[in-house]
Amino acid sequence: MSRIVVIGAGQAGSALVAKLRALDFSGPITLIGEEPAPPYQRPPLSKKYLLGEMEKERLYLRPESYYAENGIDLRLSHTAVAIDRKDKLVIADGEAIAYDQLALTTGSVPRRLPGRIGGALEGVHVVRTLADVDAMAPGCRRGARVLIVGGGYIGLEAAAVCAKLGMQVTLVEMAERVLGRVAAPETSAYFRALHRAHGVDLREGVGLERLTGETSVTGAQLSDGSTLALDMVIVGVGITPATELAEAAGLAIDNGIAVDGRGRTSDPDIWAAGDCASFPYKGGRIRLESVQNAIDQAECVAGNMLGADADYMPYPWFWSDQYDVKLQIAGLNAGYDRVVVRPGDKEGAVSHWYYARGTLLAVDAMNDPRAYMVGKRLLEAGRSPDAQAIADPATDLMALARP
Amino acid sequence: MAKITYIEHDGTEHLIDVPAGLTVMEGARDNNVPGIDADCGGACACSTCHAYIDPAWVDRIPPKEAMEEDMLDFAWQPDPATSRLTCQIKVTEDMDGLIVRLPEKQI
């Protein structure tokens, strides 16, 4: 009987083992996770969980009992330290676990600030795990002064929660605009205005020089020469794929663990999925950091481990909650040359449609689920609505979506 | 606590005690009821927790908000009268006896 071991008990690892069982694989499965909690949802960490509106157990992707009931040997608080590819063993907590097929769903690790600029001071937080958010929660109280470093989704979501909690929030983004890496200037402008309207001191083109303080952070010096007095800092400057284990095992690495269309690494008995894996896409190679990708790629790999022989073809979608705005994104906008702004049917709703050479790539929808779903279904069907029609408020979106 | 009956598309019934405060989606998820994917975890960001509410119950649960209504238009075979996203229905004691039927698939 084939033995499957999965390293990494996050969204991807959880989806992978559940899919193996759903596909009636009856062999032994071991799922190894470093954290003490069973696989849980990370998106609420920077939203409802940080806000205190969601208890820990509600984050669990499946009840804790699911794993034992389905014959999945879930090893929590276990760290895999090495892969012995010759003898096909995973070394974790001093034990050698044999595999016939191995999947790496190791996720990613948040970038931290270097110690020489104060990154190791107490009160400096990142947002990735339950433990990270539990550590910052006591400091999140009315009136406390927080600096958010980084204007990506994590930084902006953290800023929204802190502002809602009545904290004094400053956010610095080193690049010329927030969301610069992932969205058009129109979307950046929307969220800049939203945060400023909620009292966030949002500064773009301003970097952090250093954090100051003895043992705990008490202040910051910014690149524009100003200084801030602070009680805490939240760092949201991106993540790096967790490739250490794969690299040490000699697997090919290329902005993540390099896999082929099937999800296979350079070792035919080892697979990878989720944040940690880069895969072929439209003639290049990409890596996606999202729930959609974690689930869909992991499920595709599960099928392929059992012989499905199918390439992973992502239909990316993503969301972010900030204040009373829900941002929903369908597609990937990389390479866009035109953005069409379309006001929604309801007050405050707007969508931004990304095109390249006349072909629809992606949609950012702000409080406009209809625009999001129409864009999503069109992209899934490989259809591209005329940009002029999208720009015309008189165009019936629902009619466009009909097959 | 409310007893909720989830009926899979193939007719398999699951009678589940769901604590008040959780959502109808979470009641299914926490008891391994197949047929509700809930990819986004309850953020009203996908439409994969779609279910049909028993007609007798439609008016006894809080109505849809605009966001849910718009998302539902794109679920698998939605019914204007009975379809709901189960992540948006918070369970109360009054929902004891609620019956929800799951669609053929989630998209």
Tab-separated table of C-alpha atoms in Angstrom, chain B residues 6-94:
chain	number	residue	atom	x	y	z
B	6	TYR	CA	-28.844	18.862	5.874
B	7	ILE	CA	-29.971	16.825	2.877
B	8	GLU	CA	-27.328	15.986	0.295
B	9	HIS	CA	-28.239	16.054	-3.381
B	10	ASP	CA	-28.396	12.259	-3.415
B	11	GLY	CA	-30.918	12.316	-0.563
B	12	THR	CA	-28.571	11.427	2.303
B	13	GLU	CA	-29.776	13.191	5.446
B	14	HIS	CA	-27.616	14.535	8.264
B	15	LEU	CA	-29.350	15.644	11.468
B	16	ILE	CA	-26.933	17.934	13.281
B	17	ASP	CA	-27.076	19.863	16.566
B	18	VAL	CA	-25.655	23.254	15.671
B	19	PRO	CA	-24.789	25.638	18.504
B	20	ALA	CA	-26.432	29.065	18.297
B	21	GLY	CA	-23.994	31.677	17.067
B	22	LEU	CA	-22.380	29.497	14.449
B	23	THR	CA	-23.517	29.749	10.850
B	24	VAL	CA	-25.464	27.093	8.963
B	25	MET	CA	-22.284	26.610	6.868
B	26	GLU	CA	-20.163	26.039	9.980
B	27	GLY	CA	-22.625	23.474	11.278
B	28	ALA	CA	-22.060	21.456	8.110
B	29	ARG	CA	-18.294	21.994	8.056
B	30	ASP	CA	-17.807	21.018	11.695
B	31	ASN	CA	-19.723	17.784	11.149
B	32	ASN	CA	-18.173	16.756	7.842
B	33	VAL	CA	-21.371	17.129	5.847
B	34	PRO	CA	-20.288	16.811	2.234
B	35	GLY	CA	-21.650	19.230	-0.348
B	36	ILE	CA	-20.775	22.573	1.232
B	37	ASP	CA	-17.287	23.655	0.184
B	38	ALA	CA	-17.127	27.151	1.721
B	39	ASP	CA	-13.790	27.876	0.061
B	40	CYS	CA	-13.549	31.410	1.475
B	41	GLY	CA	-14.387	30.240	4.973
B	42	GLY	CA	-17.501	32.359	5.350
B	43	ALA	CA	-16.402	35.762	4.086
B	44	CYS	CA	-19.181	35.987	1.481
B	45	ALA	CA	-16.362	36.037	-1.090
B	46	CYS	CA	-17.261	32.930	-3.080
B	47	SER	CA	-20.557	31.131	-3.667
B	48	THR	CA	-19.580	27.600	-2.653
B	49	CYS	CA	-21.756	27.261	0.458
B	50	HIS	CA	-24.997	27.547	-1.503
B	51	ALA	CA	-28.043	25.606	-0.287
B	52	TYR	CA	-31.831	25.599	-0.730
B	53	ILE	CA	-33.832	26.429	2.373
B	54	ASP	CA	-36.962	24.377	2.916
B	55	PRO	CA	-39.858	26.537	1.648
B	56	ALA	CA	-41.546	26.388	5.054
B	57	TRP	CA	-38.448	28.024	6.573
B	58	VAL	CA	-37.681	30.747	4.020
B	59	ASP	CA	-39.603	33.458	5.878
B	60	ARG	CA	-38.478	32.308	9.327
B	61	ILE	CA	-34.817	33.177	8.874
B	62	PRO	CA	-33.333	36.671	8.480
B	63	PRO	CA	-33.484	37.890	4.864
B	64	LYS	CA	-30.575	38.142	2.431
B	65	GLU	CA	-28.496	41.263	2.292
B	66	ALA	CA	-27.630	42.802	-1.070
B	67	MET	CA	-24.129	41.292	-1.189
B	68	GLU	CA	-25.426	37.754	-0.676
B	69	GLU	CA	-28.211	38.276	-3.198
B	70	ASP	CA	-25.749	39.319	-5.895
B	71	MET	CA	-23.361	36.436	-5.196
B	72	LEU	CA	-26.239	33.948	-5.310
B	73	ASP	CA	-27.105	34.885	-8.872
B	74	PHE	CA	-23.938	33.065	-9.887
B	75	ALA	CA	-24.201	29.970	-7.730
B	76	TRP	CA	-25.014	26.578	-9.260
B	77	GLN	CA	-28.721	26.564	-10.277
B	78	PRO	CA	-29.938	29.172	-7.821
B	79	ASP	CA	-33.599	29.408	-6.909
B	80	PRO	CA	-34.793	32.984	-6.391
B	81	ALA	CA	-37.053	32.018	-3.505
B	82	THR	CA	-35.096	29.418	-1.542
B	83	SER	CA	-31.381	29.766	-2.350
B	84	ARG	CA	-29.072	31.121	0.345
B	85	LEU	CA	-25.383	31.295	1.100
B	86	THR	CA	-25.254	29.287	4.308
B	87	CYS	CA	-22.271	31.274	5.649
B	88	GLN	CA	-24.577	34.271	5.964
B	89	ILE	CA	-27.206	32.549	8.154
B	90	LYS	CA	-26.385	32.769	11.827
B	91	VAL	CA	-28.027	29.954	13.774
B	92	THR	CA	-30.449	30.870	16.569
B	93	GLU	CA	-32.504	28.695	18.918
B	94	ASP	CA	-35.538	29.536	16.744
